Amino acid sequence: MTDITEPFDLIVVGAGAAGLATANRAVDLGGRVLLLEKGAAAGGSAALSAGILWTAPNVDVLRRIQPDGDPVLGPLVVEGYEQAVKDVRAAGVSVSEEWRDHLEWGRACKVDILDLFAKWTAKINASGGGLLTGVSDVELIIDGGKVAGVTFTHEGEEKSALGAATVLATGGFQGDPELKQKFIGNGADDIAVRSNPHSVGDGFRLGTAAGGAASRHLSGFYGHTLPSPLPVSPEVFLRLTLYFSAYGVLVNRRGLRFTDESLGDEVSNQFLVREPGQRGVLIWDDQVQQNRALAVPYPSGMALDRHGEAKKLGARTAETDTLEELVEVVASWGVDRAALAATLESYQRASDGESVALDAPLPANPSALKKGPFRAIEVQPCITIPFGGLRVDGDSRVLDRDNLPIPGLFAAGADAGGAQDLRYVGGIVFGFVFGRRAADAALAHIVRGHGADELVSAP
């Protein structure tokens, strides 16, 4: 049983990727850590993922992919990637060989994410601190303008714990309709959640109540399209994600294209939220089916006929010998028939090199749409994590509206926003990199407060 009557060096709210990475690093530095988790077990959304650690290979690529990303936070992730991999290996967890050109431009590796979280949790519990699960009603204790600990409910009892610093790592606000509507925009309140159910903006609300400011890029988010009208659940998160949509043609219910599909499914997914009914239709030919849709999307991914699987589960799908027949079927789903036919014709002509007015830019390598059978799936948008959150600096300190740090308060993972804009450049890696940086900064502050000159040495 964790003794909460004695003050902690660090309190971490949330035991997902960022919270566990923060606590692990703090333990390495000799800190006594209390880790509070709302769910029944540690892991958060990362425990539902494929366990891929990835980001841009260098800062030049990062700036090309995400020119409006935070100029400080983004490069720190790129520069911290190798240390994050070292931290995983130090836990004795398997790590794959590095993949180059992941999603065509990134660097990546696959880690045994569940084994990693189990080992980090055991280490934290054996360190003199510990993990408490099933925690609710967390509030920050503010003493003299500084965050000095937390109050919370655990096993039906109201409790409190004091700590020299507190890190918010609750996983974002994707599960909260109010915050999605407020920041992402009209209609975003009911978009499906492709993550754990407990990330409902607790960290954001705690941080802003303590004076923290919101970050930039509050309307951006990471997620993927999934077949419609299927319910979104962990059983379909990875199996039916339509990564290959970058090679098809995506239209809205007006029958019009609304994005350059080659920017990636995660970009199309964001734009889809703002389209009529938040539904679209993905169309592709048999060349894309054989070369892309049936292919393994990344080295550890699964080869699967996602069109066939979606059909079995009740999604709206079509497979026809001609595009004309496909238009008729898709029109029966509520898509404008005439506009769709015109869109596909213009797209084909532009693909052949003709100068044609288009509703969205032609992809660099457009699908020819010439080889049958032709296929279509109705798609819906989903959110995994928001790009916006609390405003932080490079040491994960929560900042107020004057960009001054709130004493004793840090944020990491999806609770710390602003680093990413429209394009996605990593998820778990952000939690690992900034979790480590939060622990370093928080414990450096504690050590200096006791008169020491240097941070406790640790591997």
C-alpha positions as a Markdown table, in Angstrom:
| # | Residue | x | y | z |
|---|---|---|---|---|
| 1 | Met | 0.0 | 0.0 | 0.0 |
| 2 | Thr | 1.4 | 3.4 | -1.0 |
| 3 | Asp | 1.8 | 5.7 | 2.0 |
| 4 | Ile | 0.3 | 9.1 | 0.9 |
| 5 | Thr | 0.8 | 10.7 | 4.3 |
| 6 | Glu | 4.4 | 11.6 | 3.4 |
| 7 | Pro | 5.1 | 14.2 | 0.8 |
| 8 | Phe | 6.1 | 13.1 | -2.7 |
| 9 | Asp | 8.8 | 14.5 | -5.0 |
| 10 | Leu | 6.4 | 14.2 | -7.9 |
| 11 | Ile | 2.7 | 13.5 | -8.4 |
| 12 | Val | 1.6 | 12.4 | -11.9 |
| 13 | Val | -2.1 | 12.5 | -12.9 |
| 14 | Gly | -2.7 | 9.9 | -15.6 |
| 15 | Ala | -0.9 | 6.7 | -16.2 |
| 16 | Gly | -0.8 | 6.5 | -20.0 |
| 17 | Ala | 2.4 | 6.7 | -22.1 |
| 18 | Ala | 3.3 | 10.2 | -20.9 |
| 19 | Gly | 2.5 | 9.6 | -17.2 |
| 20 | Leu | 4.4 | 6.3 | -17.1 |
| 21 | Ala | 7.4 | 7.7 | -18.9 |
| 22 | Thr | 7.4 | 10.7 | -16.4 |
| 23 | Ala | 7.2 | 8.5 | -13.4 |
| 24 | Asn | 9.8 | 6.1 | -14.7 |
| 25 | Arg | 12.3 | 8.9 | -15.3 |
| 26 | Ala | 11.5 | 10.4 | -11.9 |
| 27 | Val | 12.2 | 7.1 | -10.2 |
| 28 | Asp | 15.6 | 6.9 | -12.1 |
| 29 | Leu | 16.4 | 10.3 | -10.7 |
| 30 | Gly | 15.7 | 9.1 | -7.1 |
| 31 | Gly | 12.3 | 10.7 | -6.7 |
| 32 | Arg | 9.4 | 9.3 | -4.8 |
| 33 | Val | 6.4 | 9.3 | -7.2 |
| 34 | Leu | 2.7 | 9.0 | -6.8 |
| 35 | Leu | 0.9 | 8.0 | -10.0 |
| 36 | Leu | -2.9 | 8.4 | -10.2 |
| 37 | Glu | -4.9 | 6.7 | -12.9 |
| 38 | Lys | -8.6 | 7.1 | -13.5 |
| 39 | Gly | -9.0 | 3.7 | -15.2 |
| 40 | Ala | -8.8 | 0.3 | -13.8 |
| 41 | Ala | -5.2 | -0.2 | -15.2 |
| 42 | Ala | -2.3 | 1.8 | -16.5 |
| 43 | Gly | -1.7 | 2.2 | -20.2 |
| 44 | Gly | -4.3 | 4.7 | -21.5 |
| 45 | Ser | -4.7 | 5.0 | -25.2 |
| 46 | Ala | -1.2 | 3.8 | -25.9 |
| 47 | Ala | -2.1 | 0.4 | -24.6 |
| 48 | Leu | -4.7 | 0.1 | -27.4 |
| 49 | Ser | -2.2 | 1.1 | -30.1 |
| 50 | Ala | 0.2 | -0.9 | -32.3 |
| 51 | Gly | 3.1 | 0.3 | -30.1 |
| 52 | Ile | 4.9 | 2.2 | -32.8 |
| 53 | Leu | 7.3 | 4.8 | -31.8 |
| 54 | Trp | 7.9 | 7.2 | -34.7 |
| 55 | Thr | 8.4 | 10.8 | -35.8 |
| 56 | Ala | 10.2 | 12.8 | -38.4 |
| 57 | Pro | 13.8 | 11.7 | -39.1 |
| 58 | Asn | 15.2 | 15.2 | -38.8 |
| 59 | Val | 14.2 | 18.8 | -38.2 |
| 60 | Asp | 14.2 | 19.7 | -42.0 |
| 61 | Val | 11.6 | 17.0 | -42.7 |
| 62 | Leu | 9.6 | 18.1 | -39.7 |
| 63 | Arg | 9.4 | 21.6 | -40.9 |
| 64 | Arg | 8.5 | 20.5 | -44.4 |
| 65 | Ile | 5.7 | 18.3 | -43.1 |
| 66 | Gln | 4.5 | 20.6 | -40.4 |
| 67 | Pro | 5.6 | 24.2 | -41.2 |
| 68 | Asp | 3.2 | 25.8 | -38.7 |
| 69 | Gly | 4.1 | 23.4 | -35.8 |
| 70 | Asp | 5.7 | 24.8 | -32.6 |
| 71 | Pro | 9.3 | 25.8 | -33.5 |
| 72 | Val | 10.5 | 24.6 | -30.0 |
| 73 | Leu | 8.4 | 21.6 | -29.1 |
| 74 | Gly | 8.5 | 19.8 | -32.4 |
| 75 | Pro | 12.3 | 19.8 | -32.8 |
| 76 | Leu | 12.7 | 18.5 | -29.2 |
| 77 | Val | 10.7 | 15.4 | -30.1 |
| 78 | Val | 12.8 | 14.8 | -33.2 |
| 79 | Glu | 16.0 | 15.2 | -31.2 |
| 80 | Gly | 14.6 | 13.1 | -28.3 |
| 81 | Tyr | 13.6 | 10.1 | -30.3 |
| 82 | Glu | 16.7 | 8.1 | -29.9 |
| 83 | Gln | 16.8 | 8.7 | -26.1 |
| 84 | Ala | 13.2 | 7.5 | -26.0 |
| 85 | Val | 14.2 | 4.3 | -27.7 |
| 86 | Lys | 17.1 | 3.9 | -25.3 |
| 87 | Asp | 14.6 | 4.3 | -22.4 |
| 88 | Val | 12.5 | 1.5 | -23.8 |
| 89 | Arg | 15.5 | -0.8 | -24.3 |
| 90 | Ala | 16.7 | 0.0 | -20.7 |
| 91 | Ala | 13.5 | -1.5 | -19.4 |
| 92 | Gly | 14.5 | -4.8 | -21.0 |
| 93 | Val | 11.7 | -4.6 | -23.6 |
| 94 | Ser | 11.9 | -5.8 | -27.2 |
| 95 | Val | 12.4 | -3.1 | -29.9 |
| 96 | Ser | 12.3 | -3.8 | -33.6 |
| 97 | Glu | 14.8 | -2.7 | -36.1 |
| 98 | Glu | 14.3 | 0.9 | -37.2 |
| 99 | Trp | 12.0 | 1.4 | -40.2 |
| 100 | Arg | 12.9 | 4.1 | -42.6 |
| 101 | Asp | 10.3 | 6.0 | -44.6 |
| 102 | His | 7.5 | 5.0 | -42.2 |
| 103 | Leu | 4.3 | 6.4 | -43.8 |
| 104 | Glu | 6.7 | 7.5 | -46.6 |
| 105 | Trp | 8.8 | 10.0 | -44.7 |
| 106 | Gly | 9.2 | 9.0 | -41.0 |
| 107 | Arg | 11.5 | 6.9 | -38.8 |
| 108 | Ala | 9.9 | 4.3 | -36.6 |
| 109 | Cys | 10.3 | 1.2 | -34.5 |
| 110 | Lys | 7.8 | -1.1 | -32.8 |
| 111 | Val | 8.0 | -1.7 | -29.1 |
| 112 | Asp | 6.2 | -4.3 | -26.9 |
| 113 | Ile | 4.1 | -1.6 | -25.4 |
| 114 | Leu | 2.2 | -3.8 | -22.9 |
| 115 | Asp | 5.4 | -5.3 | -21.6 |
| 116 | Leu | 7.0 | -1.9 | -21.3 |
| 117 | Phe | 4.1 | -0.5 | -19.3 |
| 118 | Ala | 4.0 | -3.6 | -17.0 |
| 119 | Lys | 7.7 | -3.2 | -16.3 |
| 120 | Trp | 7.6 | 0.5 | -15.7 |
| 121 | Thr | 4.6 | 0.1 | -13.4 |
| 122 | Ala | 6.3 | -2.6 | -11.3 |
| 123 | Lys | 9.4 | -0.4 | -11.0 |
| 124 | Ile | 7.3 | 2.6 | -9.8 |
| 125 | Asn | 5.5 | 0.4 | -7.3 |
| 126 | Ala | 8.8 | -0.9 | -5.9 |
| 127 | Ser | 10.4 | 2.5 | -5.6 |
| 128 | Gly | 8.7 | 3.8 | -2.4 |
| 129 | Gly | 5.9 | 5.5 | -4.3 |
| 130 | Gly | 3.3 | 3.8 | -6.4 |
| 131 | Leu | 0.3 | 3.6 | -8.7 |
| 132 | Leu | -3.3 | 4.1 | -7.6 |
| 133 | Thr | -6.0 | 3.1 | -10.1 |
| 134 | Gly | -9.7 | 3.9 | -10.1 |
| 135 | Val | -9.0 | 7.5 | -9.0 |
| 136 | Ser | -11.6 | 10.2 | -9.5 |
| 137 | Asp | -12.4 | 13.8 | -8.6 |
| 138 | Val | -8.8 | 15.0 | -8.7 |
| 139 | Glu | -8.2 | 18.7 | -7.8 |
| 140 | Leu | -5.0 | 20.6 | -7.5 |
| 141 | Ile | -3.9 | 22.0 | -4.1 |
| 142 | Ile | -2.7 | 25.6 | -4.6 |
| 143 | Asp | -0.6 | 27.1 | -1.8 |
| 144 | Gly | 0.9 | 30.5 | -2.1 |
| 145 | Gly | 0.5 | 30.5 | -5.9 |
| 146 | Lys | 2.2 | 27.2 | -6.3 |
| 147 | Val | 0.8 | 23.8 | -7.0 |
| 148 | Ala | 1.5 | 21.8 | -3.9 |
| 149 | Gly | -0.3 | 18.5 | -4.4 |
| 150 | Val | -3.7 | 17.0 | -5.1 |
| 151 | Thr | -6.9 | 15.9 | -3.6 |
| 152 | Phe | -8.8 | 12.9 | -5.0 |
| 153 | Thr | -11.2 | 10.1 | -4.4 |
| 154 | His | -10.0 | 6.6 | -4.1 |
| 155 | Glu | -11.9 | 3.5 | -3.0 |
| 156 | Gly | -14.8 | 5.7 | -1.9 |
| 157 | Glu | -12.6 | 7.9 | 0.3 |
| 158 | Glu | -11.5 | 11.5 | -0.2 |
| 159 | Lys | -7.8 | 11.7 | 0.1 |
| 160 | Ser | -5.0 | 14.2 | -0.4 |
| 161 | Ala | -1.3 | 14.0 | -1.2 |
| 162 | Leu | 1.4 | 16.7 | -1.1 |
| 163 | Gly | 4.1 | 16.9 | -3.8 |
| 164 | Ala | 6.8 | 19.3 | -4.8 |
| 165 | Ala | 5.6 | 19.2 | -8.4 |
| 166 | Thr | 2.6 | 17.8 | -10.3 |
| 167 | Val | 2.5 | 16.6 | -13.9 |
| 168 | Leu | -0.8 | 16.4 | -15.8 |
| 169 | Ala | -0.9 | 13.5 | -18.2 |
| 170 | Thr | -4.5 | 12.5 | -18.6 |
| 171 | Gly | -4.4 | 11.9 | -22.3 |
| 172 | Gly | -6.3 | 14.8 | -23.9 |
| 173 | Phe | -9.9 | 15.9 | -24.2 |
| 174 | Gln | -11.1 | 13.6 | -27.1 |
| 175 | Gly | -13.8 | 12.0 | -24.9 |
| 176 | Asp | -15.5 | 15.2 | -23.9 |
| 177 | Pro | -18.2 | 16.5 | -26.3 |
| 178 | Glu | -18.1 | 20.0 | -24.9 |
| 179 | Leu | -14.4 | 20.6 | -25.4 |
| 180 | Lys | -14.5 | 18.9 | -28.9 |
| 181 | Gln | -17.3 | 21.2 | -29.9 |
| 182 | Lys | -15.6 | 24.3 | -28.4 |
| 183 | Phe | -12.2 | 23.8 | -30.0 |
| 184 | Ile | -12.5 | 21.5 | -33.0 |
| 185 | Gly | -15.7 | 23.1 | -34.2 |
| 186 | Asn | -19.4 | 22.7 | -34.9 |
| 187 | Gly | -20.4 | 19.1 | -35.1 |
| 188 | Ala | -17.3 | 17.7 | -33.5 |
| 189 | Asp | -19.1 | 16.9 | -30.2 |
| 190 | Asp | -20.3 | 13.6 | -31.5 |
| 191 | Ile | -17.4 | 12.3 | -33.6 |
| 192 | Ala | -16.3 | 8.8 | -32.6 |
| 193 | Val | -13.5 | 8.3 | -30.2 |
| 194 | Arg | -10.7 | 6.0 | -31.2 |
| 195 | Ser | -8.9 | 5.8 | -27.9 |
| 196 | Asn | -9.5 | 5.0 | -24.2 |
| 197 | Pro | -12.7 | 6.2 | -22.7 |
| 198 | His | -11.2 | 8.1 | -19.8 |
| 199 | Ser | -9.5 | 11.0 | -21.5 |
| 200 | Val | -12.2 | 13.6 | -21.1 |
| 201 | Gly | -10.1 | 16.8 | -20.6 |
| 202 | Asp | -9.4 | 16.4 | -16.9 |
| 203 | Gly | -5.8 | 17.6 | -17.3 |
| 204 | Phe | -6.9 | 20.6 | -19.4 |
| 205 | Arg | -9.5 | 21.7 | -16.9 |
| 206 | Leu | -7.1 | 21.3 | -14.0 |
| 207 | Gly | -4.4 | 23.2 | -15.7 |
| 208 | Thr | -6.7 | 26.1 | -16.8 |
| 209 | Ala | -8.2 | 26.3 | -13.3 |
| 210 | Ala | -4.7 | 26.8 | -12.0 |
| 211 | Gly | -4.1 | 29.7 | -14.4 |
| 212 | Gly | -2.7 | 27.7 | -17.4 |
| 213 | Ala | -3.3 | 29.0 | -20.9 |
| 214 | Ala | -4.5 | 27.1 | -23.9 |
| 215 | Ser | -2.0 | 26.2 | -26.6 |
| 216 | Arg | -2.2 | 26.8 | -30.3 |
| 217 | His | -3.7 | 24.3 | -32.8 |
| 218 | Leu | -6.8 | 23.6 | -30.7 |
| 219 | Ser | -8.8 | 22.7 | -33.8 |
| 220 | Gly | -6.4 | 20.0 | -35.0 |
| 221 | Phe | -6.4 | 16.4 | -33.9 |
| 222 | Tyr | -5.1 | 13.0 | -34.8 |
| 223 | Gly | -7.3 | 10.1 | -35.8 |
| 224 | His | -8.2 | 8.0 | -38.9 |
| 225 | Thr | -11.2 | 7.3 | -41.0 |
| 226 | Leu | -13.1 | 4.1 | -40.3 |
| 227 | Pro | -16.0 | 2.5 | -42.2 |
| 228 | Ser | -19.5 | 3.8 | -41.6 |
| 229 | Pro | -22.0 | 3.2 | -40.0 |
| 230 | Leu | -20.0 | 0.8 | -37.8 |
| 231 | Pro | -19.6 | 1.5 | -34.1 |
| 232 | Val | -16.1 | 2.4 | -33.2 |
| 233 | Ser | -14.4 | 0.1 | -30.6 |
| 234 | Pro | -11.0 | -1.2 | -29.8 |
| 235 | Glu | -11.8 | -4.3 | -31.8 |
| 236 | Val | -11.8 | -2.3 | -35.1 |
| 237 | Phe | -9.3 | 0.5 | -34.3 |
| 238 | Leu | -6.3 | -1.2 | -36.0 |
| 239 | Arg | -8.0 | -3.8 | -38.2 |
| 240 | Leu | -10.2 | -1.4 | -40.2 |
| 241 | Thr | -8.2 | 1.8 | -40.3 |
| 242 | Leu | -8.2 | 3.0 | -43.9 |
| 243 | Tyr | -4.6 | 4.0 | -44.3 |
| 244 | Phe | -4.8 | 3.4 | -48.0 |
| 245 | Ser | -7.3 | 6.3 | -48.5 |
| 246 | Ala | -4.3 | 8.4 | -49.5 |
| 247 | Tyr | -4.4 | 6.5 | -52.8 |
| 248 | Gly | -8.1 | 6.7 | -53.5 |
| 249 | Val | -10.7 | 9.4 | -54.2 |
| 250 | Leu | -12.6 | 10.9 | -51.2 |
| 251 | Val | -15.9 | 12.7 | -51.8 |
| 252 | Asn | -18.5 | 14.3 | -49.5 |
| 253 | Arg | -22.2 | 13.9 | -49.7 |
| 254 | Arg | -22.3 | 16.7 | -52.3 |
| 255 | Gly | -20.3 | 14.4 | -54.5 |
| 256 | Leu | -17.3 | 16.7 | -54.3 |
| 257 | Arg | -13.7 | 16.1 | -53.3 |
| 258 | Phe | -12.6 | 18.2 | -50.3 |
| 259 | Thr | -8.9 | 17.4 | -49.8 |
| 260 | Asp | -5.7 | 16.4 | -51.4 |
| 261 | Glu | -5.9 | 12.7 | -50.4 |
| 262 | Ser | -2.2 | 12.2 | -50.6 |
| 263 | Leu | -1.6 | 14.3 | -47.5 |
| 264 | Gly | -2.7 | 11.2 | -45.6 |
| 265 | Asp | -5.7 | 9.6 | -44.1 |
| 266 | Glu | -5.2 | 11.5 | -40.8 |
| 267 | Val | -5.5 | 14.8 | -42.7 |
| 268 | Ser | -8.6 | 13.7 | -44.6 |
| 269 | Asn | -10.0 | 12.5 | -41.3 |
| 270 | Gln | -9.8 | 16.1 | -39.9 |
| 271 | Phe | -11.4 | 17.7 | -42.9 |
| 272 | Leu | -14.2 | 15.1 | -43.0 |
| 273 | Val | -15.5 | 16.5 | -39.6 |
| 274 | Arg | -16.4 | 19.7 | -41.4 |
| 275 | Glu | -18.3 | 18.1 | -44.3 |
| 276 | Pro | -22.1 | 17.5 | -44.5 |
| 277 | Gly | -23.2 | 14.9 | -42.1 |
| 278 | Gln | -19.5 | 14.2 | -41.3 |
| 279 | Arg | -19.6 | 11.4 | -43.8 |
| 280 | Gly | -17.6 | 10.8 | -46.9 |
| 281 | Val | -17.1 | 8.0 | -49.5 |
| 282 | Leu | -13.8 | 6.5 | -50.4 |
| 283 | Ile | -13.5 | 5.2 | -54.0 |
| 284 | Trp | -10.7 | 3.2 | -55.6 |
| 285 | Asp | -10.0 | 0.9 | -58.5 |
| 286 | Asp | -8.5 | -2.6 | -58.5 |
| 287 | Gln | -5.0 | -1.4 | -59.0 |
| 288 | Val | -5.2 | 0.4 | -55.7 |
| 289 | Gln | -6.9 | -2.6 | -54.1 |
| 290 | Gln | -4.2 | -5.0 | -55.1 |
| 291 | Asn | -1.2 | -2.7 | -54.5 |
| 292 | Arg | -2.3 | -0.7 | -51.5 |
| 293 | Ala | -5.6 | -1.8 | -49.8 |
| 294 | Leu | -4.5 | -5.4 | -49.5 |
| 295 | Ala | -0.9 | -4.6 | -48.6 |
| 296 | Val | 0.6 | -4.4 | -45.1 |
| 297 | Pro | 0.3 | -0.7 | -44.2 |
| 298 | Tyr | 3.5 | -0.8 | -42.1 |
| 299 | Pro | 6.1 | -3.5 | -41.3 |
| 300 | Ser | 4.3 | -4.9 | -38.3 |
| 301 | Gly | 0.8 | -4.3 | -39.6 |
| 302 | Met | -1.7 | -6.8 | -40.9 |
| 303 | Ala | -2.6 | -7.7 | -44.5 |
| 304 | Leu | -6.4 | -7.6 | -44.6 |
| 305 | Asp | -9.2 | -7.0 | -47.1 |
| 306 | Arg | -10.6 | -4.1 | -45.2 |
| 307 | His | -13.4 | -3.6 | -47.8 |
| 308 | Gly | -14.5 | -7.2 | -47.3 |
| 309 | Glu | -14.3 | -7.0 | -43.5 |
| 310 | Ala | -16.2 | -3.8 | -43.5 |
| 311 | Lys | -18.9 | -5.3 | -45.6 |
| 312 | Lys | -19.2 | -8.3 | -43.3 |
| 313 | Leu | -19.7 | -6.0 | -40.3 |
| 314 | Gly | -22.4 | -4.0 | -42.0 |
| 315 | Ala | -20.7 | -1.0 | -43.3 |
| 316 | Arg | -21.9 | 0.7 | -46.5 |
| 317 | Thr | -19.8 | -0.8 | -49.3 |
| 318 | Ala | -20.0 | -1.2 | -53.0 |
| 319 | Glu | -18.1 | -3.3 | -55.6 |
| 320 | Thr | -19.0 | -2.9 | -59.3 |
| 321 | Asp | -17.5 | -3.6 | -62.7 |
| 322 | Thr | -17.8 | 0.0 | -63.9 |
| 323 | Leu | -17.6 | 3.4 | -62.4 |
| 324 | Glu | -21.1 | 4.2 | -63.8 |
| 325 | Glu | -22.5 | 1.4 | -61.7 |
| 326 | Leu | -20.6 | 2.5 | -58.7 |
| 327 | Val | -22.0 | 6.0 | -59.0 |
| 328 | Glu | -25.5 | 4.6 | -58.9 |
| 329 | Val | -24.9 | 2.6 | -55.7 |
| 330 | Val | -23.1 | 5.4 | -53.9 |
| 331 | Ala | -25.9 | 7.8 | -54.9 |
| 332 | Ser | -28.3 | 5.5 | -53.0 |
| 333 | Trp | -26.4 | 6.4 | -49.9 |
| 334 | Gly | -27.4 | 10.1 | -50.2 |
| 335 | Val | -24.5 | 11.3 | -52.3 |
| 336 | Asp | -25.4 | 13.7 | -55.2 |
| 337 | Arg | -25.4 | 11.5 | -58.3 |
| 338 | Ala | -24.7 | 14.2 | -60.9 |
| 339 | Ala | -21.9 | 15.9 | -59.0 |
| 340 | Leu | -20.2 | 12.6 | -58.2 |
| 341 | Ala | -20.2 | 11.6 | -61.8 |
| 342 | Ala | -18.8 | 14.9 | -62.8 |
| 343 | Thr | -16.2 | 14.8 | -60.0 |
| 344 | Leu | -14.9 | 11.4 | -61.1 |
| 345 | Glu | -14.8 | 12.4 | -64.8 |
| 346 | Ser | -12.8 | 15.6 | -64.0 |
| 347 | Tyr | -10.5 | 13.6 | -61.7 |
| 348 | Gln | -9.8 | 11.1 | -64.5 |
| 349 | Arg | -9.1 | 13.8 | -67.1 |
| 350 | Ala | -6.8 | 15.7 | -64.7 |
| 351 | Ser | -5.0 | 12.4 | -64.0 |
| 352 | Asp | -4.4 | 12.1 | -67.7 |
| 353 | Gly | -2.8 | 15.5 | -67.8 |
| 354 | Glu | -5.7 | 17.6 | -69.0 |
| 355 | Ser | -6.1 | 21.1 | -67.5 |
| 356 | Val | -9.4 | 20.7 | -65.6 |
| 357 | Ala | -10.9 | 22.7 | -62.7 |
| 358 | Leu | -11.0 | 20.5 | -59.6 |
| 359 | Asp | -12.7 | 21.0 | -56.2 |
| 360 | Ala | -9.4 | 19.9 | -54.4 |
| 361 | Pro | -5.8 | 19.7 | -55.5 |
| 362 | Leu | -4.9 | 16.7 | -57.6 |
| 363 | Pro | -2.6 | 14.3 | -55.7 |
| 364 | Ala | 1.0 | 14.1 | -56.8 |
| 365 | Asn | 0.3 | 10.4 | -57.8 |
| 366 | Pro | -3.4 | 10.2 | -58.5 |
| 367 | Ser | -5.3 | 7.0 | -58.7 |
| 368 | Ala | -6.1 | 6.3 | -62.4 |
| 369 | Leu | -9.6 | 4.9 | -61.6 |
| 370 | Lys | -9.4 | 2.8 | -64.8 |
| 371 | Lys | -9.2 | -0.8 | -63.7 |
| 372 | Gly | -12.2 | -2.6 | -62.4 |
| 373 | Pro | -13.7 | -3.9 | -60.2 |
| 374 | Phe | -14.2 | -0.5 | -58.5 |
| 375 | Arg | -14.9 | -0.3 | -54.8 |
| 376 | Ala | -16.3 | 2.2 | -52.3 |
| 377 | Ile | -16.8 | 2.5 | -48.6 |
| 378 | Glu | -18.7 | 5.1 | -46.7 |
| 379 | Val | -16.4 | 6.6 | -44.1 |
| 380 | Gln | -16.6 | 8.4 | -40.8 |
| 381 | Pro | -14.1 | 10.5 | -38.9 |
| 382 | Cys | -12.6 | 9.5 | -35.5 |
| 383 | Ile | -10.4 | 11.2 | -32.9 |
| 384 | Thr | -7.6 | 9.6 | -31.0 |
| 385 | Ile | -5.9 | 12.7 | -29.5 |
| 386 | Pro | -6.2 | 16.4 | -29.9 |
| 387 | Phe | -3.3 | 18.5 | -31.1 |
| 388 | Gly | -4.3 | 21.3 | -28.7 |
| 389 | Gly | -4.1 | 21.4 | -24.9 |
| 390 | Leu | -2.3 | 23.3 | -22.2 |
| 391 | Arg | 0.4 | 25.8 | -23.3 |
| 392 | Val | 3.8 | 24.4 | -22.3 |
| 393 | Asp | 7.5 | 25.3 | -22.8 |
| 394 | Gly | 10.3 | 22.9 | -23.8 |
| 395 | Asp | 10.6 | 21.6 | -20.2 |
| 396 | Ser | 6.8 | 20.8 | -20.1 |
| 397 | Arg | 6.1 | 23.6 | -17.6 |
| 398 | Val | 2.5 | 24.8 | -17.9 |
| 399 | Leu | 2.5 | 28.5 | -18.9 |
| 400 | Asp | 0.0 | 31.2 | -18.2 |
| 401 | Arg | -1.3 | 33.8 | -20.6 |
| 402 | Asp | 1.8 | 35.9 | -20.2 |
| 403 | Asn | 3.9 | 32.8 | -21.0 |
| 404 | Leu | 5.1 | 32.6 | -17.4 |
| 405 | Pro | 5.4 | 29.1 | -15.8 |
| 406 | Ile | 2.9 | 28.2 | -13.1 |
| 407 | Pro | 5.1 | 27.1 | -10.2 |
| 408 | Gly | 5.0 | 23.3 | -9.6 |
| 409 | Leu | 2.8 | 22.5 | -12.6 |
| 410 | Phe | 3.8 | 20.5 | -15.7 |
| 411 | Ala | 2.0 | 18.7 | -18.5 |
| 412 | Ala | 3.0 | 16.0 | -20.9 |
| 413 | Gly | 1.5 | 13.9 | -23.7 |
| 414 | Ala | -1.8 | 14.9 | -25.1 |
| 415 | Asp | -2.5 | 17.3 | -22.2 |
| 416 | Ala | 0.4 | 19.5 | -23.6 |
| 417 | Gly | -0.7 | 21.0 | -26.8 |
| 418 | Gly | 0.6 | 23.1 | -29.7 |
| 419 | Ala | 3.5 | 21.0 | -31.0 |
| 420 | Gln | 1.5 | 19.6 | -34.0 |
| 421 | Asp | -0.6 | 21.3 | -36.6 |
| 422 | Leu | -2.4 | 19.7 | -39.5 |
| 423 | Arg | 0.0 | 16.8 | -40.2 |
| 424 | Tyr | 0.7 | 14.1 | -37.6 |
| 425 | Val | 4.3 | 13.5 | -36.6 |
| 426 | Gly | 3.9 | 11.0 | -33.8 |
| 427 | Gly | 1.9 | 10.2 | -30.7 |
| 428 | Ile | 3.5 | 7.9 | -28.1 |
| 429 | Val | 6.9 | 9.5 | -28.8 |
| 430 | Phe | 5.6 | 12.9 | -27.6 |
| 431 | Gly | 4.6 | 11.3 | -24.3 |
| 432 | Phe | 8.0 | 9.6 | -23.9 |
| 433 | Val | 10.1 | 12.6 | -24.8 |
| 434 | Phe | 8.2 | 15.2 | -22.8 |
| 435 | Gly | 7.5 | 12.8 | -19.9 |
| 436 | Arg | 11.3 | 12.5 | -19.5 |
| 437 | Arg | 11.7 | 16.3 | -19.9 |
| 438 | Ala | 9.0 | 17.0 | -17.3 |
| 439 | Ala | 10.6 | 14.7 | -14.8 |
| 440 | Asp | 14.0 | 16.2 | -15.4 |
| 441 | Ala | 12.7 | 19.8 | -15.0 |
| 442 | Ala | 10.5 | 19.0 | -12.0 |
| 443 | Leu | 13.2 | 17.2 | -10.0 |
| 444 | Ala | 15.9 | 19.7 | -11.0 |
| 445 | His | 13.7 | 22.3 | -9.4 |
| 446 | Ile | 13.3 | 20.2 | -6.2 |
| 447 | Val | 17.0 | 19.5 | -5.9 |
| 448 | Arg | 18.0 | 23.1 | -6.4 |
| 449 | Gly | 15.4 | 24.0 | -3.7 |
| 450 | His | 17.4 | 21.8 | -1.3 |
| 451 | Gly | 20.7 | 23.6 | -2.1 |
| 452 | Ala | 22.2 | 21.0 | -4.5 |
| 453 | Asp | 24.0 | 22.3 | -7.6 |
| 454 | Glu | 23.3 | 19.5 | -10.0 |
| 455 | Leu | 20.5 | 17.1 | -10.9 |
| 456 | Val | 20.8 | 13.6 | -9.4 |
| 457 | Ser | 22.7 | 11.5 | -11.8 |
| 458 | Ala | 20.8 | 8.7 | -13.5 |
| 459 | Pro | 21.2 | 6.5 | -16.6 |
